[in-house]
Short mmCIF file of C-alpha atoms and ligand atoms in Angstrom, two decimals:
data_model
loop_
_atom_site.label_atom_id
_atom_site.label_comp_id
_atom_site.label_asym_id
_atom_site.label_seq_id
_atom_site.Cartn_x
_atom_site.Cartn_y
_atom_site.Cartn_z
CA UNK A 1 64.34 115.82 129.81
CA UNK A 2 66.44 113.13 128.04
CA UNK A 3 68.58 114.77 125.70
CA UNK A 4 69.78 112.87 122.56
CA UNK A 5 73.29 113.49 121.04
CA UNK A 6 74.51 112.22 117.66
CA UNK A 7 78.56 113.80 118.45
CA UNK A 8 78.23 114.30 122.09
CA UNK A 9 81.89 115.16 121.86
CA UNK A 10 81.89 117.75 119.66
CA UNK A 11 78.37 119.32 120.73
CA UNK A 12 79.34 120.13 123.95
CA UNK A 13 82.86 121.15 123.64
CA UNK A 14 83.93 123.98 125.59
CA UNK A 15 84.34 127.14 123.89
CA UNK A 16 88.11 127.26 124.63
CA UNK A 17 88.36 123.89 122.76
CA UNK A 18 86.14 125.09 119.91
CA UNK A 19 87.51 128.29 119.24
CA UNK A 20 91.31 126.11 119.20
CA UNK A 21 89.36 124.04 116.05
CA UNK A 22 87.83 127.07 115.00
CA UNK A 23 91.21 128.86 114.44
CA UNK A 24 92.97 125.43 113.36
CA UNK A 25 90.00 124.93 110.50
CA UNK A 26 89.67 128.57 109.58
CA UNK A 27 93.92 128.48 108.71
CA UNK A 28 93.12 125.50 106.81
CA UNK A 29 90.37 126.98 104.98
CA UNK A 30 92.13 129.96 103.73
CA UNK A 31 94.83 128.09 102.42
CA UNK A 32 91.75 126.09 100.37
CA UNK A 33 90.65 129.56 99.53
CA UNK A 34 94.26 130.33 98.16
CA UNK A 35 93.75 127.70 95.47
CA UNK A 36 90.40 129.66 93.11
CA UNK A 37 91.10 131.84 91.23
CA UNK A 38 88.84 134.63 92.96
CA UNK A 39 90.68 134.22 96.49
CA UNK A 40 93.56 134.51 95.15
CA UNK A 41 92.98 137.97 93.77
CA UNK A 42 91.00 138.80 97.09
CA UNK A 43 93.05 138.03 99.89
CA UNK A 44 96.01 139.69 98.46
CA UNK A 45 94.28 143.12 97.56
CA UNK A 46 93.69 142.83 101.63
CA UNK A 47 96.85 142.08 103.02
CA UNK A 48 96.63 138.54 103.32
CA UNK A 49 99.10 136.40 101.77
CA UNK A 50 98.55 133.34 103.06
CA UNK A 51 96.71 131.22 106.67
CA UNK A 52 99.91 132.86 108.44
CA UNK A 53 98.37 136.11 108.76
CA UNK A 54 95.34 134.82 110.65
CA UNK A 55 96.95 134.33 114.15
CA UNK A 56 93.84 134.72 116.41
CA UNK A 57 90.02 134.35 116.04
CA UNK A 58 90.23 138.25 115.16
CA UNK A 59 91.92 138.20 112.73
CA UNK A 60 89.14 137.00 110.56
CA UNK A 61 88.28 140.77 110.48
CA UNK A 62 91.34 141.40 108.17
CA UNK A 63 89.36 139.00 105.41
CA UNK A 64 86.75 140.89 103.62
CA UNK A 65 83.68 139.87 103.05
CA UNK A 66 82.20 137.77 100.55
CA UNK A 67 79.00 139.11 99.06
CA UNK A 68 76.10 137.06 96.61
CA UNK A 69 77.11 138.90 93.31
CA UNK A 70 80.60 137.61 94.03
CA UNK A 71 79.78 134.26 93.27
CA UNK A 72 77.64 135.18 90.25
CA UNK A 73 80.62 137.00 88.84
CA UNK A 74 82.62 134.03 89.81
CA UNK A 75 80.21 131.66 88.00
CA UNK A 76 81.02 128.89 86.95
CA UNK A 77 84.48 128.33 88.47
CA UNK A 78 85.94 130.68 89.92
CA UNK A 79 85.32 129.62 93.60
CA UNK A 80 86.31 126.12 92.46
CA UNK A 81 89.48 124.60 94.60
CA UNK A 82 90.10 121.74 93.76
CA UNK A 83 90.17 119.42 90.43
CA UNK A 84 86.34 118.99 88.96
CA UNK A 85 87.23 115.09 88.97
CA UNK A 86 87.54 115.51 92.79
CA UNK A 87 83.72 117.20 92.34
CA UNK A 88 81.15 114.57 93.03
CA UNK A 89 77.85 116.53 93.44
CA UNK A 90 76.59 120.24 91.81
CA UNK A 91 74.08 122.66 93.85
CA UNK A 92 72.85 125.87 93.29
CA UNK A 93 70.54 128.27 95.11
CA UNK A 94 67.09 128.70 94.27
CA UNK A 95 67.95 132.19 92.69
CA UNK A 96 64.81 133.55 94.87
CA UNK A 97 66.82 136.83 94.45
CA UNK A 98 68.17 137.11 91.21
CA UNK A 99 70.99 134.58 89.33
CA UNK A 100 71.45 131.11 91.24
CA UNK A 101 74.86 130.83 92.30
CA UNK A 102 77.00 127.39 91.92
CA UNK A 103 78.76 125.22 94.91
CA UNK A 104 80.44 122.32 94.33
CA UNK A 105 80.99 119.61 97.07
CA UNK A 106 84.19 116.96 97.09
CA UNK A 107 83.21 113.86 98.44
CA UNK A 108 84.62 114.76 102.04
CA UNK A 109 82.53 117.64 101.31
CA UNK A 110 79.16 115.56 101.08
CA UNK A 111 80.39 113.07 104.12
CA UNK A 112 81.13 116.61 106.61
CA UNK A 113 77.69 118.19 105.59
CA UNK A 114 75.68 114.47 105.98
CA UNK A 115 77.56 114.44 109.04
CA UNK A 116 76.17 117.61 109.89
CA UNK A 117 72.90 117.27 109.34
CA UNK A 118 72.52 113.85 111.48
CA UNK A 119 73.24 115.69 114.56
CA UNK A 120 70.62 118.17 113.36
CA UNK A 121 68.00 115.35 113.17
CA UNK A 122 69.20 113.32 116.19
CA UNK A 123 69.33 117.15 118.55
CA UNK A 124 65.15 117.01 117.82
CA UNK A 125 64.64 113.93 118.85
CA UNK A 126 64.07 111.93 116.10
CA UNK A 127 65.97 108.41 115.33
CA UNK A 128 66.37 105.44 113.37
CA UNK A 129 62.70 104.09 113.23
CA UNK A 130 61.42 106.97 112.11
CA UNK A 131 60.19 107.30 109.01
CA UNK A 132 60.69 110.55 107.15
CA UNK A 133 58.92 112.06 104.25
CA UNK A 134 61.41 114.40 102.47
CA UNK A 135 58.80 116.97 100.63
CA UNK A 136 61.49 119.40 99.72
CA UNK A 137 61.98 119.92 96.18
CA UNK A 138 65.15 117.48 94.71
CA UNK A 139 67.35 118.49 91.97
CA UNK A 140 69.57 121.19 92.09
CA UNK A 141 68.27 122.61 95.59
CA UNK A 142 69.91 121.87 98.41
CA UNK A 143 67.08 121.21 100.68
CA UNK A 144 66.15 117.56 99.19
CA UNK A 145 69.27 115.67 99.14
CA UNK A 146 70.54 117.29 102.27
CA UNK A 147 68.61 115.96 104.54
CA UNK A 148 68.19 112.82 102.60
CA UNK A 149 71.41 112.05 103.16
CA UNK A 150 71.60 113.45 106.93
CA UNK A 151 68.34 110.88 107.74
CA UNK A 152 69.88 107.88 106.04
CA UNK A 153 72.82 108.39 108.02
CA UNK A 154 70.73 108.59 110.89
CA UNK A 155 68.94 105.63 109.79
CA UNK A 156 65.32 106.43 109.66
CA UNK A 157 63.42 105.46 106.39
CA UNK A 158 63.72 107.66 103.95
CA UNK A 159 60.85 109.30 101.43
CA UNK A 160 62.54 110.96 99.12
CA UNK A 161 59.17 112.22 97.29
CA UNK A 162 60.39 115.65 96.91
CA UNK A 163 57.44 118.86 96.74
CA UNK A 164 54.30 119.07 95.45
CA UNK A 165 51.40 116.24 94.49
CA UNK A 166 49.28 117.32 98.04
CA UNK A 167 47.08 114.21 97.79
CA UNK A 168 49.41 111.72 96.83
CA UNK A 169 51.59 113.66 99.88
CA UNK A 170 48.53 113.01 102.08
CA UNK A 171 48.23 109.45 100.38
CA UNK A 172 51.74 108.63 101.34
CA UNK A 173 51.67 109.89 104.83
CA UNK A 174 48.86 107.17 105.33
CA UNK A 175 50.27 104.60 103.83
CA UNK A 176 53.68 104.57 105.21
CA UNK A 177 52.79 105.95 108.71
CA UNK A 178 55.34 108.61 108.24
CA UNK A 179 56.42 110.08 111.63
CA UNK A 180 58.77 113.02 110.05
CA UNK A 181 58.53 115.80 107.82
CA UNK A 182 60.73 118.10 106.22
CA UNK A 183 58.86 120.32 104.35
CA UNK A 184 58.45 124.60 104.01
CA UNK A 185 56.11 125.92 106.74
CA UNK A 186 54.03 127.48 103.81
CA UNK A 187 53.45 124.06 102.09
CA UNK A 188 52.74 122.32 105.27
CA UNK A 189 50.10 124.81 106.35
CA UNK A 190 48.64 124.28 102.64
CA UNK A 191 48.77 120.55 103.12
CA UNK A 192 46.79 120.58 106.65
CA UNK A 193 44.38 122.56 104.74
CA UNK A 194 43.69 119.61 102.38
CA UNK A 195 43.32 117.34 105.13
CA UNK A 196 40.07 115.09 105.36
CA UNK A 197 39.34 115.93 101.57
CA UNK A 198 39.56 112.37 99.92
CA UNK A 199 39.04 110.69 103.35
CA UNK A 200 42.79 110.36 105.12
CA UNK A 201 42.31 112.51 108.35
CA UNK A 202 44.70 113.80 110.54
CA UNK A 203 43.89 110.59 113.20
CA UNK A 204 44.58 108.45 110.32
CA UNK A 205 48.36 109.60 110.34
CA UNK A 206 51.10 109.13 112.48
CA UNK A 207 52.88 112.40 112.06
CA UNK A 208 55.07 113.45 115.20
CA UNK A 209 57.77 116.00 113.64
CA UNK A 210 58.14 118.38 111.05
CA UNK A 211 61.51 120.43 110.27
CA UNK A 212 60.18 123.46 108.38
CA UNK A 213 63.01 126.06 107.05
CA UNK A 214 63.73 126.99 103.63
CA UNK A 215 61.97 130.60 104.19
CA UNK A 216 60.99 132.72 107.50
CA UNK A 217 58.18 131.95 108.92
CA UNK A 218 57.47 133.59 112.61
CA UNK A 219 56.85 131.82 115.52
CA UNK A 220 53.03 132.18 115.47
CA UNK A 221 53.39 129.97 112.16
CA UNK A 222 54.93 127.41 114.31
CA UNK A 223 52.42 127.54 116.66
CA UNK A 224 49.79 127.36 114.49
CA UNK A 225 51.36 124.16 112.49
CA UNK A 226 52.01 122.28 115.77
CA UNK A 227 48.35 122.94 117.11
CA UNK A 228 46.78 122.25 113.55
CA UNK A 229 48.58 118.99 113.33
CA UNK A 230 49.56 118.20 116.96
CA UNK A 231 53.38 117.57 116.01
CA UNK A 232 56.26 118.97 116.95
CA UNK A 233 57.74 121.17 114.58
CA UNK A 234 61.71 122.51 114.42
CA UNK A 235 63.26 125.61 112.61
CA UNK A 236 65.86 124.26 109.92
CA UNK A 237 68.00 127.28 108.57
CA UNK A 238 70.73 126.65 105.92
CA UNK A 239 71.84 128.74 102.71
CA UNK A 240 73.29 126.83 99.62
CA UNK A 241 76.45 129.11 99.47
CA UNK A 242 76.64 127.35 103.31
CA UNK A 243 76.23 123.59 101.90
CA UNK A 244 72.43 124.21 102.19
CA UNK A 245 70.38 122.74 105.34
CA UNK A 246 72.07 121.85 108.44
CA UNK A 247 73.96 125.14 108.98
CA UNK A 248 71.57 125.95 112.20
CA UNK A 249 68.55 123.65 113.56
CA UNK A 250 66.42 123.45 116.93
CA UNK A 251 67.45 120.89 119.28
CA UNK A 252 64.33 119.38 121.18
CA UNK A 253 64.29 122.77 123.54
CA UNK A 254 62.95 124.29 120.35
CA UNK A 255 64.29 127.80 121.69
CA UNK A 256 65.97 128.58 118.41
CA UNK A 257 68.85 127.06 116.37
CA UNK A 258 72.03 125.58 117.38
CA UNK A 259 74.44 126.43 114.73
CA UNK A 260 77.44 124.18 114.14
CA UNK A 261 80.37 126.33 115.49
CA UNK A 262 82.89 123.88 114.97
CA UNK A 263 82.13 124.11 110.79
CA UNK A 264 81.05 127.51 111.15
CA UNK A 265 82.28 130.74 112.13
CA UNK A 266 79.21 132.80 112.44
CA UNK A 267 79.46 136.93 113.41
CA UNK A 268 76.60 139.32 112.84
CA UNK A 269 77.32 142.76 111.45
CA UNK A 270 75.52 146.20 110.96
CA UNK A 271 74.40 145.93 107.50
CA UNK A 272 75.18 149.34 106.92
CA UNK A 273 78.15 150.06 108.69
CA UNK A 274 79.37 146.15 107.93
CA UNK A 275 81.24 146.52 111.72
CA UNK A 276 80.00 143.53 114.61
CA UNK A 277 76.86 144.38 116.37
CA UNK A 278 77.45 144.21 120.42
CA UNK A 279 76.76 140.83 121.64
CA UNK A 280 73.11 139.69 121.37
CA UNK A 281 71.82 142.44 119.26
CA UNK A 282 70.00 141.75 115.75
CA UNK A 283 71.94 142.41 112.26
CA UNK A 284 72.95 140.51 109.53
CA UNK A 285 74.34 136.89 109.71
CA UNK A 286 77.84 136.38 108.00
CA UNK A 287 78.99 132.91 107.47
CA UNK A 288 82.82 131.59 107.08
CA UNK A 289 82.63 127.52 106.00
CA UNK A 290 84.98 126.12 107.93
CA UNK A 291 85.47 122.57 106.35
CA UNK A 292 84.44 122.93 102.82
CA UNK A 293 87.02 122.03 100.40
CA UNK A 294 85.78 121.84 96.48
CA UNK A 295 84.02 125.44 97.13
CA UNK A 296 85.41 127.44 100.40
CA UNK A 297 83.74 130.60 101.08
CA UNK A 298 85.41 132.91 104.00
CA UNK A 299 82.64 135.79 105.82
CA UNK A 300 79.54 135.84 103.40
CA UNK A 301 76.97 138.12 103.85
CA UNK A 302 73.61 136.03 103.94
CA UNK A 303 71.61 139.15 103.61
CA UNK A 304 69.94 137.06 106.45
CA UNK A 305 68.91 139.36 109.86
CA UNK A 306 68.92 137.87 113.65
CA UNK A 307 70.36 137.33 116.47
CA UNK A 308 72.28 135.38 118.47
CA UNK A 309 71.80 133.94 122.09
CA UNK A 310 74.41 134.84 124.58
CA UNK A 311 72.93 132.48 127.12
CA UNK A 312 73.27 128.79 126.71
CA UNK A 313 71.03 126.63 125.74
CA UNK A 314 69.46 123.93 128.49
CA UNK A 315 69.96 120.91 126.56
CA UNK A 316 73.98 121.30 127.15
CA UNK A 317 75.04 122.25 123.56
CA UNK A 318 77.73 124.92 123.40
CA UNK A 319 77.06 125.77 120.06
CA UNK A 320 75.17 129.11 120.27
CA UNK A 321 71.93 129.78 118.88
CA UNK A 322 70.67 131.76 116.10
CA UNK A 323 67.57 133.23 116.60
CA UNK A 324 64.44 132.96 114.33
CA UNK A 325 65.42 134.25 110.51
CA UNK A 326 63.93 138.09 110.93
CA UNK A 327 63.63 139.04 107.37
CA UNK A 328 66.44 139.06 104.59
CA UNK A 329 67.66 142.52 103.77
CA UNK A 330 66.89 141.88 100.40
CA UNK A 331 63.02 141.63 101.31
CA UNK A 332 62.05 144.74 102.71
CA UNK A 333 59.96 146.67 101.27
CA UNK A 334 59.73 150.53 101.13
CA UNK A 335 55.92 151.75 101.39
CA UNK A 336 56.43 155.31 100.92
CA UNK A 337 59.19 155.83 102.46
CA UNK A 338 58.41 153.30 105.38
CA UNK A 339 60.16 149.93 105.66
CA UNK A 340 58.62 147.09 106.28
CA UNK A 341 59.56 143.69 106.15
CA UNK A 342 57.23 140.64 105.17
CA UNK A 343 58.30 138.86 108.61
CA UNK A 344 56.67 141.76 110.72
CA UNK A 345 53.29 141.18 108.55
CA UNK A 346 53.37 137.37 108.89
CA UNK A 347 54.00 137.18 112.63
CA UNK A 348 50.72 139.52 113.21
CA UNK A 349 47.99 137.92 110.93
CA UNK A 350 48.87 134.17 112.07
CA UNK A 351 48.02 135.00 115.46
CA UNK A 352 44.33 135.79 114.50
CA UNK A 353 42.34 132.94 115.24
CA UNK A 354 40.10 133.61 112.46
CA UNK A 355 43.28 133.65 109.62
CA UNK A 356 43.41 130.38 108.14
CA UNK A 357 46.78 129.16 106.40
CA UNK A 358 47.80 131.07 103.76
CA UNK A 359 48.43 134.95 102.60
CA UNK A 360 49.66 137.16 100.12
CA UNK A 361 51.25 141.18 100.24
CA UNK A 362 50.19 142.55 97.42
CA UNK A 363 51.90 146.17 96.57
CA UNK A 364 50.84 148.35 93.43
CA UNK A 365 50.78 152.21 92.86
CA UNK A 366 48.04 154.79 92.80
CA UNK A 367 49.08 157.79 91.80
CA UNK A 368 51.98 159.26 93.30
CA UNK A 369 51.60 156.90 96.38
CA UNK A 370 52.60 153.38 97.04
CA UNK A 371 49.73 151.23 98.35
CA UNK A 372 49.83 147.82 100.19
CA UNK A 373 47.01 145.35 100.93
CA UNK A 374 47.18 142.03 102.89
CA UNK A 375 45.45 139.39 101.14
CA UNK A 376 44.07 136.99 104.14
CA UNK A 377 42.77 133.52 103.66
CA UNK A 378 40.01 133.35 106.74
CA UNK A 379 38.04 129.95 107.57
CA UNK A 380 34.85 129.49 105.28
CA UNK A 381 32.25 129.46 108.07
CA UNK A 382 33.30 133.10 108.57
CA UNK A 383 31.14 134.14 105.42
CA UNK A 384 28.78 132.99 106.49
CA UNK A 385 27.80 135.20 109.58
CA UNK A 386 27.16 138.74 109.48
CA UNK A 387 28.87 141.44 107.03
CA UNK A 388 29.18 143.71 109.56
CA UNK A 389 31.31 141.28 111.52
CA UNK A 390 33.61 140.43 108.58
CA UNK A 391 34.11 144.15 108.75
CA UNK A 392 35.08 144.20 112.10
CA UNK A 393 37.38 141.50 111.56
CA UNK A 394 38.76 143.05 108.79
CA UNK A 395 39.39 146.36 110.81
CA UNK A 396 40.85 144.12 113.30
CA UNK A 397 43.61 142.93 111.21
CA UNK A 398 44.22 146.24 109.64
CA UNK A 399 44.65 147.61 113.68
CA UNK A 400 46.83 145.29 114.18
CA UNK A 401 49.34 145.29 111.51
CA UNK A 402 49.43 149.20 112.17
CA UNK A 403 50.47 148.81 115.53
CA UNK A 404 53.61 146.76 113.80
CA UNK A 405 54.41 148.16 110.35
CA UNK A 406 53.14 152.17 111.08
CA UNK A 407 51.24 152.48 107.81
CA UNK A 408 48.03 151.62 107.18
CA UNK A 409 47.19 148.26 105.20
CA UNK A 410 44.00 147.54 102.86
CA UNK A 411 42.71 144.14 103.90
CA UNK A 412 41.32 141.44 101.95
CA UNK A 413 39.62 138.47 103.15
CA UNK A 414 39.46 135.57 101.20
CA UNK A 415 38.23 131.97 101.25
CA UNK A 416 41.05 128.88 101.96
CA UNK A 417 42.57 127.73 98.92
CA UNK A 418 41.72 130.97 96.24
CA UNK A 419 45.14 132.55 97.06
CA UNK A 420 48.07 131.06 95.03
CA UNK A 421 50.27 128.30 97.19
CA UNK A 422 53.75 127.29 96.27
CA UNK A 423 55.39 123.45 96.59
CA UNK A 424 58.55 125.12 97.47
CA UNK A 425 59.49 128.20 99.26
CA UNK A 426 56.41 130.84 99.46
CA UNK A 427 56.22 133.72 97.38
CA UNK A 428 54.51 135.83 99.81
CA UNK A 429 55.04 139.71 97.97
CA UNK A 430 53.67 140.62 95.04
CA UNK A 431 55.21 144.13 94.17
CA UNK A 432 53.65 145.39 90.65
CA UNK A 433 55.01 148.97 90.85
CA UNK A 434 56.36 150.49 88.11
CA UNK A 435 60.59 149.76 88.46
CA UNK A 436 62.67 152.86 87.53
P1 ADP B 1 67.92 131.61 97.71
O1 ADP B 1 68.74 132.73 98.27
O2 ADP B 1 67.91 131.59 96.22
O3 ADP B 1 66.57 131.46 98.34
P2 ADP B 1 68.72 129.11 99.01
O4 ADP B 1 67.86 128.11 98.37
O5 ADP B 1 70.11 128.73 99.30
O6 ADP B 1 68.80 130.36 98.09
O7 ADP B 1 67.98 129.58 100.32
C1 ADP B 1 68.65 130.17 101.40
C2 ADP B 1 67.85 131.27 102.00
O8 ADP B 1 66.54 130.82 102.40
C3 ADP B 1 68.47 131.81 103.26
O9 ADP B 1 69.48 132.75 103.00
C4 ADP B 1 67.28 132.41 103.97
O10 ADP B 1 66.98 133.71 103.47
C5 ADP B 1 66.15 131.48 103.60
N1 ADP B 1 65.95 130.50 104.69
C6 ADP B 1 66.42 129.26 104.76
N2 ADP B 1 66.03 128.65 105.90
C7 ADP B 1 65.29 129.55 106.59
C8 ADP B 1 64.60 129.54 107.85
N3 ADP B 1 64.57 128.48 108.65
N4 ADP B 1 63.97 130.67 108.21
C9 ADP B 1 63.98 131.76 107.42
N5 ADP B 1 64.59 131.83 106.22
C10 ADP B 1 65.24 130.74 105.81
ZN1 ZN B 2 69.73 123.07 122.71
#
């Protein structure tokens, strides 16, 4: 397998080497951190007066960690280092959770994370001569002008036609004999769905690629997107408070995501405990940005849970890989008394042959107990066989996400296209319970 490199150099650096940059950028990053206002109060209460203190790689553990409502209490400048007329772009999150929080990028800032996300593109495979519809959402979301800038860098041809519009998506795909995607696996699925509607069929398109991130999606989604549309299709994981996309991203072995090392320090904790898991076991993903200037950020907790791959990857990169995004641990939810997490209910029902593209958790109360029911979207020529069969499908389903999630789902079939779809990121849970 020919494997293409956009920084061969620094993609295949030997750990010894990387951990020496890691350690040189991680000094210099504190020492940004010493110039906001909110490091400056932190690092001290810690111990840490200044990038002296951090003599070794473990020494990281002396910095505490940086949590989401510390940048909303922070808002609008306390994580700010340098001068705003040294600020050339804005970005926030998509405040999926609660208030968006604020990152502001220098222009070395913007030229590190472009930089970044070419070798993301190039590691799949694609090049210059591609030509890439950007469907994520522009504006103050990371996901649109990231890779927008990555792919110019890389040289393909951009479409920066941001989310939603499916026919004039479809349209475009046609018209421009797009090869690359970059789009949320939700949308995407939606978007197949609409295929062959006003007359542009899959055969009439050139797709090859997609990069779907933004939100989890398991790898039976993946499947299911590359067999529905006979592309290729790569896990993108980024989080604004990170830059945004480009953080980790599949390299054409498509056996999860490199993540840049030599920007990133990356350890995963014990969400509880907050102590490092043992090597290769599942917890929560804590970031440090290594070369971010205008906003540096030192161990945040993504809320984000996986793993990470002690065994390198075949394709010669020595940047480790993060696995698959396994739920956030802001997501679960508690069905009396029982967690469950979204991800464990996706990765079930899109391995059903009969579950079309789209579904929604729905939770509500009766009585004293919590209830949950999985509303499926199943292919139309389903209803039209035997009841007794949709039945038996729908006991099928219900078996099956048993076996996973312990309790006992209602399950709703439904024809394509009557649940609600998002442009953007999915909203997959719909929790009505009474909050107390
Ligand atoms: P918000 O937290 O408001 O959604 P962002 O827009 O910055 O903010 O989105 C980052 C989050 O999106 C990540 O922390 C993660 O939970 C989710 N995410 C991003 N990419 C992926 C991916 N490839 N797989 C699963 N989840 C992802
Ligand atoms: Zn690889």
């Amino acid at each position: 397998m020919e494997v293409p490199f956009w920084n061969k150099e620094i993609e295949t650096l030997d750990r010894p080497m990387l951990e020496k940059l890691q350690l040189q950028r991680l000094r210099e990053a504190i020492s940004w951190a010493f110039r906001t206002p909110f490091y400056q109060k932190r690092l001290p209460q810690a111990g840490i007066t200044g990038p002296d203190d951090i003599k070794s790689l473990p020494d990281l553990q002396r910095i505490p960690f940086t949590e989401k409502d510390d940048l909303r209490r922070s808002f609008p400048k306390g994580l700010l280092a340098v001068e705003m007329k040294e600020v050339i772009r804005i970005h926030s999150s998509s405040g999926t959770t609660g208030i968006p929080t604020v990152i502001y990028f220098a222009r070395d800032d913007l030229d590190r994370w472009t930089d970044l996300l070419a070798r993301c593109i190039v590691a799949t495979g694609a090049s210059a001569g591609d030509v890439f519809q950007n469907m994520m959402t522009y504006g103050m979301f990371t996901g649109g002008l990231g890779l927008h800038y990555g792919a110019e860098r890389v040289g393909m041809t951009v479409i920066p036609i941001s989310g939603g519009k499916t026919k004039r998506q479809i349209q475009t795909m046609k018209d421009f004999q797009t090869t690359v995607l970059h789009v949320t696996p939700s949308y995407l699925l939606h978007i197949q769905s609409k295929l062959g509607e006003d007359g542009v069929n899959l055969a009439d398109l050139s797709l090859r690629r997609a990069f779907i991130g933004a939100e989890p999606h398991s790898e039976n989604t993946r499947r299911k997107i590359e067999e529905l549309l006979g592309i290729d299709a790569f896990n993108s994981y980024g989080l604004s408070e990170l830059n945004g996309p480009g953080v980790a991203f599949e390299c054409v072995c498509k056996k999860d995501m490199h993540l840049w090392e030599d920007a990133y320090i990356v350890e995963i904790i014990d969400p509880i405990s907050g102590q490092a898991v043992e090597n290769g076991q599942e917890g929560e993903v804590v970031l440090t940005n290594l070369v971010r200037r205008a906003t540096p950020i030192l161990r945040y907790r993504t809320r984000d849970l996986a793993f990470l791959h002690p065994e390198p990857c075949e394709c010669g990169r020595t940047h480790r890989r993060l696995s698959r995004i396994l739920g956030r641990t802001d997501d679960m939810l508690i069905i009396n008394g029982v967690n469950v997490f979204p991800s464990q209910i996706e990765e079930k029902i899109m391995k059903i042959p009969e579950v079309a593209t789209n579904y929604q958790i729905y939770v509500d109360k009766k009585g004293a107990l919590d209830r949950l029911t999985v509303k499926v979207e199943i292919y139309p020529k389903l209803f039209l066989g035997e009841v007794s069969k949709l039945e038996a499908l729908r006991g099928r389903i219900r078996e099956e996400l048993r076996s996973s999630i312990v309790i006992t789902p209602n399950v709703e079939l439904h024809e394509p296209g009557s649940l609600p779809i998002s442009e953007g990121k999915a909203k997959r849970v719909v929790d009505e319970r009474p909050k107390d």
